[in-house]
CSV table of C-alpha atoms in Angstrom, one decimal:
chain,number,residue,atom,x,y,z
M,1,MET,CA,103.2,76.3,84.9
M,2,ARG,CA,102.0,72.7,84.3
M,3,ASP,CA,98.6,73.7,85.6
M,4,VAL,CA,98.4,76.7,83.3
M,5,LYS,CA,99.3,74.5,80.3
M,6,GLY,CA,96.7,72.0,81.4
M,7,ILE,CA,94.1,74.7,81.6
M,8,ILE,CA,95.0,76.0,78.1
M,9,VAL,CA,95.0,72.5,76.6
M,10,GLY,CA,91.6,71.9,78.2
M,11,LEU,CA,90.2,75.1,76.8
M,12,LEU,CA,91.5,74.3,73.3
M,13,ALA,CA,90.0,70.8,73.5
M,14,SER,CA,86.7,72.3,74.6
M,15,VAL,CA,86.7,74.8,71.7
M,16,MET,CA,87.6,72.1,69.2
M,17,LEU,CA,84.8,69.8,70.5
M,18,THR,CA,82.3,72.7,70.3
M,19,ALA,CA,83.3,73.5,66.8
M,20,ALA,CA,83.0,69.8,65.8
M,21,VAL,CA,79.3,69.8,66.9
M,22,PRO,CA,77.1,71.7,64.3
M,23,ALA,CA,75.0,74.5,65.7
M,24,ARG,CA,71.4,73.5,66.1
M,25,ALA,CA,69.2,75.4,63.6
M,26,GLU,CA,66.7,77.8,65.0
M,27,THR,CA,63.1,76.8,64.5
M,28,LEU,CA,59.8,78.7,64.4
M,29,ARG,CA,56.9,76.4,65.4
M,30,LEU,CA,53.8,77.7,63.5
M,31,LEU,CA,50.2,76.7,64.2
M,32,THR,CA,48.3,77.9,61.2
M,33,TRP,CA,45.7,77.2,58.5
M,34,GLY,CA,46.2,75.2,55.4
M,35,ASP,CA,48.0,77.1,52.6
M,36,TYR,CA,49.0,80.0,54.9
M,37,ALA,CA,52.7,79.0,54.9
M,38,PRO,CA,53.5,77.7,51.4
M,39,GLU,CA,56.8,75.9,50.9
M,40,ALA,CA,58.1,78.7,48.6
M,41,VAL,CA,57.6,81.3,51.4
M,42,ILE,CA,59.2,79.1,54.0
M,43,LYS,CA,62.3,78.6,51.8
M,44,LYS,CA,62.6,82.4,51.2
M,45,PHE,CA,62.3,83.0,55.0
M,46,LYS,CA,65.0,80.4,55.7
M,47,ASP,CA,67.3,81.9,53.1
M,48,ALA,CA,66.7,85.4,54.6
M,49,THR,CA,66.9,84.5,58.3
M,50,GLY,CA,68.4,81.0,58.7
M,51,ILE,CA,65.3,80.0,60.6
M,52,ASP,CA,63.4,76.8,59.9
M,53,VAL,CA,59.6,76.8,60.0
M,54,GLU,CA,57.8,73.8,61.5
M,55,VAL,CA,54.2,74.0,60.3
M,56,THR,CA,51.2,72.4,62.1
M,57,ILE,CA,47.9,72.7,60.1
M,58,SER,CA,44.9,73.6,62.2
M,59,ASN,CA,41.7,75.6,62.5
M,60,ASN,CA,40.1,77.8,65.2
M,61,GLU,CA,38.6,75.0,67.3
M,62,ASP,CA,41.7,72.9,67.0
M,63,MET,CA,44.0,75.8,67.9
M,64,ILE,CA,42.0,76.5,71.1
M,65,SER,CA,42.1,72.8,72.0
M,66,LYS,CA,45.8,72.3,71.4
M,67,LEU,CA,46.8,75.4,73.3
M,68,ARG,CA,44.3,74.8,76.1
M,69,ALA,CA,45.7,71.3,76.6
M,70,THR,CA,49.3,72.7,77.0
M,71,GLY,CA,48.6,76.0,78.7
M,72,GLY,CA,49.9,77.8,75.6
M,73,ALA,CA,53.0,75.6,75.1
M,74,GLY,CA,54.3,73.8,72.0
M,75,PHE,CA,54.1,76.6,69.5
M,76,ASP,CA,55.8,80.0,68.9
M,77,LEU,CA,53.1,81.6,66.7
M,78,ALA,CA,49.4,80.8,66.1
M,79,GLN,CA,46.9,82.2,63.7
M,80,PRO,CA,43.4,82.3,65.3
M,81,SER,CA,40.6,84.4,63.8
M,82,GLN,CA,40.3,87.8,65.7
M,83,ASP,CA,36.9,86.9,67.1
M,84,ARG,CA,38.4,83.7,68.7
M,85,ILE,CA,40.9,85.3,70.9
M,86,LEU,CA,38.9,87.2,73.6
M,87,GLY,CA,36.8,84.2,74.9
M,88,PRO,CA,39.7,81.6,75.0
M,89,GLN,CA,42.1,84.1,76.4
M,90,THR,CA,39.7,85.1,79.2
M,91,ASP,CA,38.9,81.5,80.0
M,92,PHE,CA,42.2,79.7,79.5
M,93,SER,CA,45.1,82.4,79.3
M,94,ILE,CA,46.6,80.6,76.2
M,95,TYR,CA,48.2,83.7,74.6
M,96,LYS,CA,50.6,86.5,75.6
M,97,PRO,CA,50.3,90.2,74.7
M,98,MET,CA,52.0,91.4,71.5
M,99,ASP,CA,54.9,93.8,71.6
M,100,LEU,CA,53.7,96.2,69.0
M,101,SER,CA,57.1,97.9,68.8
M,102,LYS,CA,58.4,94.8,67.1
M,103,ILE,CA,55.7,94.9,64.4
M,104,LYS,CA,56.4,97.0,61.2
M,105,ALA,CA,53.0,98.8,61.2
M,106,GLU,CA,53.8,100.4,57.8
M,107,LEU,CA,53.4,97.0,56.1
M,108,PHE,CA,49.8,96.8,57.1
M,109,LEU,CA,46.6,98.2,55.8
M,110,PRO,CA,45.8,100.6,58.7
M,111,GLU,CA,42.1,99.9,58.9
M,112,LEU,CA,42.6,96.1,59.2
M,113,LEU,CA,45.5,96.5,61.7
M,114,ASP,CA,43.5,98.9,63.8
M,115,ALA,CA,40.4,96.6,63.7
M,116,SER,CA,42.4,93.6,64.8
M,117,LYS,CA,44.1,95.5,67.6
M,118,LYS,CA,40.7,96.7,68.9
M,119,ASN,CA,39.0,93.4,68.7
M,120,THR,CA,41.9,91.4,70.4
M,121,ALA,CA,42.5,93.9,73.2
M,122,ILE,CA,42.1,92.8,76.8
M,123,ASP,CA,42.8,95.2,79.7
M,124,GLY,CA,44.7,97.5,77.3
M,125,LYS,CA,46.9,94.8,75.9
M,126,VAL,CA,46.8,93.6,72.3
M,127,TYR,CA,46.8,89.8,71.6
M,128,GLY,CA,46.5,89.7,67.8
M,129,VAL,CA,47.4,91.6,64.6
M,130,ALA,CA,45.7,91.1,61.2
M,131,HIS,CA,47.1,88.7,58.6
M,132,LEU,CA,44.5,87.4,56.1
M,133,TRP,CA,40.9,88.3,55.7
M,134,GLY,CA,37.9,86.9,53.9
M,135,THR,CA,34.3,85.8,54.2
M,136,SER,CA,32.0,82.8,54.7
M,137,GLY,CA,29.0,82.4,52.5
M,138,LEU,CA,28.1,80.2,49.5
M,139,VAL,CA,30.0,78.5,46.7
M,140,VAL,CA,27.7,77.9,43.8
M,141,ASP,CA,27.9,76.3,40.4
M,142,ALA,CA,25.7,78.9,38.7
M,143,ARG,CA,25.0,76.6,35.7
M,144,LYS,CA,23.5,73.9,37.9
M,145,ALA,CA,22.1,75.9,40.7
M,146,PRO,CA,21.4,79.4,39.4
M,147,ASP,CA,18.8,80.4,42.0
M,148,ILE,CA,20.9,79.8,45.2
M,149,LYS,CA,21.3,83.2,46.8
M,150,SER,CA,20.7,82.4,50.5
M,151,PHE,CA,21.4,79.7,53.1
M,152,LEU,CA,17.7,78.9,53.0
M,153,ASP,CA,18.1,78.1,49.3
M,154,LEU,CA,20.4,75.3,50.2
M,155,CYS,CA,17.4,73.6,51.7
M,156,LYS,CA,15.2,73.7,48.5
M,157,SER,CA,13.7,70.3,47.6
M,158,GLU,CA,15.3,70.2,44.2
M,159,TYR,CA,18.8,70.2,45.7
M,160,LYS,CA,18.2,67.1,47.9
M,161,GLY,CA,21.5,65.3,48.3
M,162,ARG,CA,23.4,67.9,46.3
M,163,VAL,CA,24.6,70.5,48.8
M,164,SER,CA,27.3,70.5,51.5
M,165,MET,CA,28.2,72.5,54.6
M,166,ARG,CA,30.5,72.4,57.5
M,167,LEU,CA,28.8,71.9,60.9
M,168,LYS,CA,30.6,74.8,62.6
M,169,ARG,CA,29.6,78.2,63.7
M,170,PRO,CA,29.7,80.0,60.3
M,171,ALA,CA,26.9,77.7,59.1
M,172,LEU,CA,24.9,78.1,62.3
M,173,LEU,CA,25.2,81.9,62.2
M,174,GLY,CA,24.8,82.2,58.5
M,175,MET,CA,21.5,80.3,58.8
M,176,ALA,CA,20.5,82.6,61.7
M,177,PHE,CA,21.0,85.7,59.5
M,178,ALA,CA,19.1,84.0,56.7
M,179,LEU,CA,16.1,83.6,59.1
M,180,GLY,CA,16.1,87.3,59.8
M,181,GLU,CA,17.9,87.1,63.1
M,182,ASP,CA,20.9,89.1,64.2
M,183,PRO,CA,23.0,86.8,66.4
M,184,PHE,CA,25.8,89.3,66.8
M,185,ALA,CA,23.5,91.8,68.4
M,186,ALA,CA,22.5,89.2,70.9
M,187,TYR,CA,26.1,88.4,72.1
M,188,GLY,CA,25.4,90.2,75.4
M,189,ASP,CA,22.1,88.4,76.1
M,190,LYS,CA,22.7,84.7,76.5
M,191,ALA,CA,19.1,83.8,76.7
M,192,LYS,CA,18.3,85.6,73.5
M,193,TYR,CA,21.3,84.2,71.8
M,194,GLN,CA,20.3,80.6,72.8
M,195,ALA,CA,16.9,81.1,71.3
M,196,ILE,CA,18.4,82.4,68.0
M,197,ILE,CA,20.9,79.5,67.6
M,198,ASP,CA,18.2,77.0,68.6
M,199,LYS,CA,16.1,78.3,65.7
M,200,ALA,CA,19.0,78.2,63.3
M,201,GLY,CA,20.0,74.7,64.5
M,202,ALA,CA,16.4,73.5,63.8
M,203,ALA,CA,16.7,74.9,60.3
M,204,LEU,CA,20.0,73.1,59.7
M,205,ALA,CA,18.6,69.9,61.1
M,206,ALA,CA,15.6,70.2,58.7
M,207,CYS,CA,18.0,70.6,55.8
M,208,LYS,CA,20.0,67.4,56.4
M,209,ALA,CA,18.3,65.5,53.6
M,210,ASN,CA,19.8,68.0,51.2
M,211,VAL,CA,23.4,67.5,52.5
M,212,LYS,CA,25.4,65.0,50.4
M,213,ALA,CA,28.1,65.1,53.1
M,214,TYR,CA,29.4,67.6,55.7
M,215,TRP,CA,32.8,68.7,54.8
M,216,SER,CA,35.6,69.1,57.3
M,217,GLY,CA,38.6,70.0,55.2
M,218,SER,CA,38.7,72.1,52.0
M,219,ASP,CA,40.0,69.2,49.9
M,220,ASP,CA,36.8,67.3,50.8
M,221,LEU,CA,34.6,70.1,49.5
M,222,LEU,CA,36.7,70.8,46.4
M,223,ASN,CA,36.5,67.2,45.3
M,224,MET,CA,32.7,67.1,45.8
M,225,ILE,CA,32.2,70.2,43.7
M,226,ARG,CA,34.7,69.3,41.0
M,227,SER,CA,33.0,65.9,40.6
M,228,GLY,CA,29.5,67.5,40.3
M,229,GLU,CA,28.2,65.6,43.3
M,230,VAL,CA,27.6,69.0,45.1
M,231,VAL,CA,26.3,72.0,43.2
M,232,ALA,CA,26.3,74.5,46.2
M,233,ALA,CA,27.8,74.7,49.6
M,234,GLU,CA,28.4,76.8,52.6
M,235,ALA,CA,32.1,77.7,52.4
M,236,TRP,CA,34.9,80.2,52.5
M,237,ASP,CA,35.2,82.6,49.6
M,238,SER,CA,38.8,81.3,49.0
M,239,THR,CA,37.2,77.9,48.0
M,240,GLY,CA,35.1,79.7,45.4
M,241,PHE,CA,38.0,81.6,44.0
M,242,LYS,CA,40.1,78.4,43.7
M,243,LEU,CA,37.3,76.6,41.8
M,244,ASN,CA,36.6,79.7,39.7
M,245,ALA,CA,40.1,79.5,38.3
M,246,GLU,CA,39.3,76.0,37.1
M,247,ASN,CA,35.6,76.5,36.1
M,248,PRO,CA,34.1,80.0,35.5
M,249,ASP,CA,30.6,78.7,36.3
M,250,ILE,CA,31.6,78.3,39.9
M,251,ASN,CA,32.4,81.1,42.3
M,252,PHE,CA,31.7,82.5,45.7
M,253,VAL,CA,28.3,84.0,46.2
M,254,ALA,CA,27.7,86.3,49.1
M,255,PRO,CA,24.3,85.4,50.8
M,256,SER,CA,21.5,87.9,50.3
M,257,ALA,CA,21.6,88.6,54.1
M,258,GLY,CA,25.3,89.4,53.8
M,259,ALA,CA,28.5,87.4,54.0
M,260,LEU,CA,30.2,86.8,57.3
M,261,GLY,CA,33.6,88.5,57.5
M,262,TRP,CA,36.6,87.3,59.4
M,263,ILE,CA,40.2,88.4,60.0
M,264,ASP,CA,42.8,85.8,60.8
M,265,THR,CA,45.6,87.1,63.0
M,266,PHE,CA,49.1,86.5,64.3
M,267,ALA,CA,49.0,85.6,68.0
M,268,LEU,CA,51.8,84.6,70.4
M,269,PRO,CA,51.0,81.4,72.5
M,270,ALA,CA,51.5,82.0,76.2
M,271,LYS,CA,54.5,79.6,76.6
M,272,GLY,CA,56.1,80.0,73.2
M,273,LYS,CA,59.9,79.9,73.3
M,274,ASN,CA,60.9,81.9,70.2
M,275,ASP,CA,59.1,85.2,70.1
M,276,ASP,CA,62.0,86.8,68.1
M,277,ALA,CA,61.5,84.3,65.3
M,278,ALA,CA,57.7,84.9,65.4
M,279,TYR,CA,58.1,88.6,64.9
M,280,LYS,CA,60.6,88.1,62.1
M,281,TRP,CA,58.1,85.8,60.4
M,282,ILE,CA,55.3,88.3,60.8
M,283,ASN,CA,57.3,91.2,59.3
M,284,PHE,CA,58.7,88.9,56.5
M,285,VAL,CA,55.3,87.6,55.3
M,286,MET,CA,53.7,91.1,55.4
M,287,GLN,CA,56.0,92.4,52.7
M,288,PRO,CA,53.8,92.9,49.6
M,289,GLU,CA,55.5,90.5,47.3
M,290,ILE,CA,55.7,87.7,49.9
M,291,ALA,CA,52.1,88.4,51.1
M,292,ALA,CA,50.9,88.0,47.5
M,293,MET,CA,52.5,84.6,47.4
M,294,ILE,CA,50.4,83.6,50.4
M,295,VAL,CA,47.3,85.1,48.9
M,296,ASP,CA,47.7,83.1,45.7
M,297,SER,CA,48.2,80.0,47.9
M,298,ALA,CA,45.4,80.5,50.3
M,299,GLY,CA,42.9,82.4,48.1
M,300,SER,CA,42.2,84.9,50.9
M,301,PHE,CA,43.3,88.5,50.8
M,302,SER,CA,46.0,90.0,52.9
M,303,ALA,CA,46.2,92.9,55.4
M,304,SER,CA,49.6,93.7,53.7
M,305,LYS,CA,49.5,97.1,52.2
M,306,GLY,CA,50.1,96.9,48.4
M,307,SER,CA,50.0,93.1,48.2
M,308,ASP,CA,47.0,93.2,45.8
M,309,GLN,CA,49.2,94.6,43.1
M,310,PHE,CA,51.2,91.3,43.0
M,311,VAL,CA,48.2,88.9,43.2
M,312,SER,CA,47.5,86.7,40.2
M,313,PRO,CA,45.0,88.4,37.7
M,314,LYS,CA,42.6,85.4,37.8
M,315,LEU,CA,42.2,85.7,41.6
M,316,ARG,CA,41.8,89.4,41.4
M,317,ALA,CA,39.1,89.0,38.8
M,318,ALA,CA,37.2,86.4,40.8
M,319,PHE,CA,37.3,88.6,43.9
M,320,GLN,CA,36.0,91.6,41.9
M,321,GLN,CA,33.1,89.5,40.5
M,322,ALA,CA,32.1,88.2,44.0
M,323,PHE,CA,32.6,91.5,45.8
M,324,PRO,CA,31.2,94.5,44.1
M,325,PRO,CA,31.0,97.6,46.4
M,326,GLU,CA,27.4,96.9,47.5
M,327,VAL,CA,28.3,93.4,48.6
M,328,ILE,CA,31.3,94.6,50.6
M,329,ALA,CA,29.1,97.1,52.3
M,330,LYS,CA,26.8,94.3,53.6
M,331,ILE,CA,29.6,92.1,55.1
M,332,LYS,CA,28.9,91.2,58.7
M,333,TRP,CA,32.2,91.2,60.5
M,334,PHE,CA,32.6,88.6,63.2
M,335,PRO,CA,32.9,90.5,66.5
M,336,ALA,CA,34.9,89.0,69.4
M,337,VAL,CA,33.1,86.0,70.8
M,338,PRO,CA,32.3,86.4,74.6
M,339,ALA,CA,33.3,83.6,76.9
M,340,GLY,CA,30.7,80.7,77.0
M,341,LEU,CA,29.0,81.3,73.6
M,342,GLU,CA,31.1,78.7,71.7
M,343,GLU,CA,30.1,76.0,74.2
M,344,MET,CA,26.4,76.9,73.6
M,345,GLU,CA,26.9,76.7,69.8
M,346,GLY,CA,28.7,73.4,70.1
M,347,LYS,CA,25.8,71.8,71.9
M,348,VAL,CA,23.4,73.0,69.2
M,349,LEU,CA,25.7,71.7,66.4
M,350,ASP,CA,26.2,68.4,68.2
M,351,LYS,CA,22.4,68.0,68.3
M,352,VAL,CA,22.2,68.7,64.5
M,353,ALA,CA,24.9,66.1,63.8
M,354,ALA,CA,23.3,63.5,66.0
M,355,GLY,CA,19.8,63.9,64.4
M,356,ASN,CA,18.6,61.6,61.7
């Protein structure tokens, strides 16, 4: 009897001790772009699910580097562009397949969801679903640089020291298209692709005298354009929309050869520990009203069906000015990048950066 009492007392003590220790909050570790997870959305998600969100700001190259270094550990959800999944996954196995039964497909624009599924599929398994989409092209102060319509125009002598760009693949490929090449069509021919990016790299190198500074983060570029130091730049459309809200003379300009189109996705890192929270976040932020909050924060449009109805009127107007139907028809969507091409591009861009 004494043994039974001892067991009961021990169990009660254990229960009391457990109750005295507060439960550890569940956390989603999110590797994403700047402005894709605004605090207001994180708070609403916490209120709805009880899950905290730990945000790490990144970009495509950094996501690959971080996940490659850990074998896909350290994060529960990442947001690479759809064209940056095939190569890294083939080379480094940094992602795990999506369980599409846990995605509320009815929340997505069908054409963007289908495109992302197609472009991130490997051996019949899907590794990413669409979130935000947009383009890369030019941001121009039309009052100060009314004739800039192409990447080549950034290199005109009258704009010496007054333009900016980011030394990454959008600038390299944008210049290639401006030179009359089609780098996407050469993805399957490495020798031809090397010749194209070498030609584009040489053009970027010849343009260096015009570059006030190469931007790395959007804040750098925003400040240079706001101050008037830079009158035109290679940039994302979201940067143009943000500046247009402050100054109607500035907006995104799709290059005459066509803007480069991207879709950023949701993808599960290979060794993520909280897939359940990741799927809850995806389905939460794809609700139209929540998606519109992210659109207003990031300046890029969402794959969420009906979200455009809740976007701020100023942003909607800037988009309509920059993207009439004929411009949308000319968008060149980034296809999946085959393994090895980014390394080739990196060497060309390093050579541009190192030149005088």
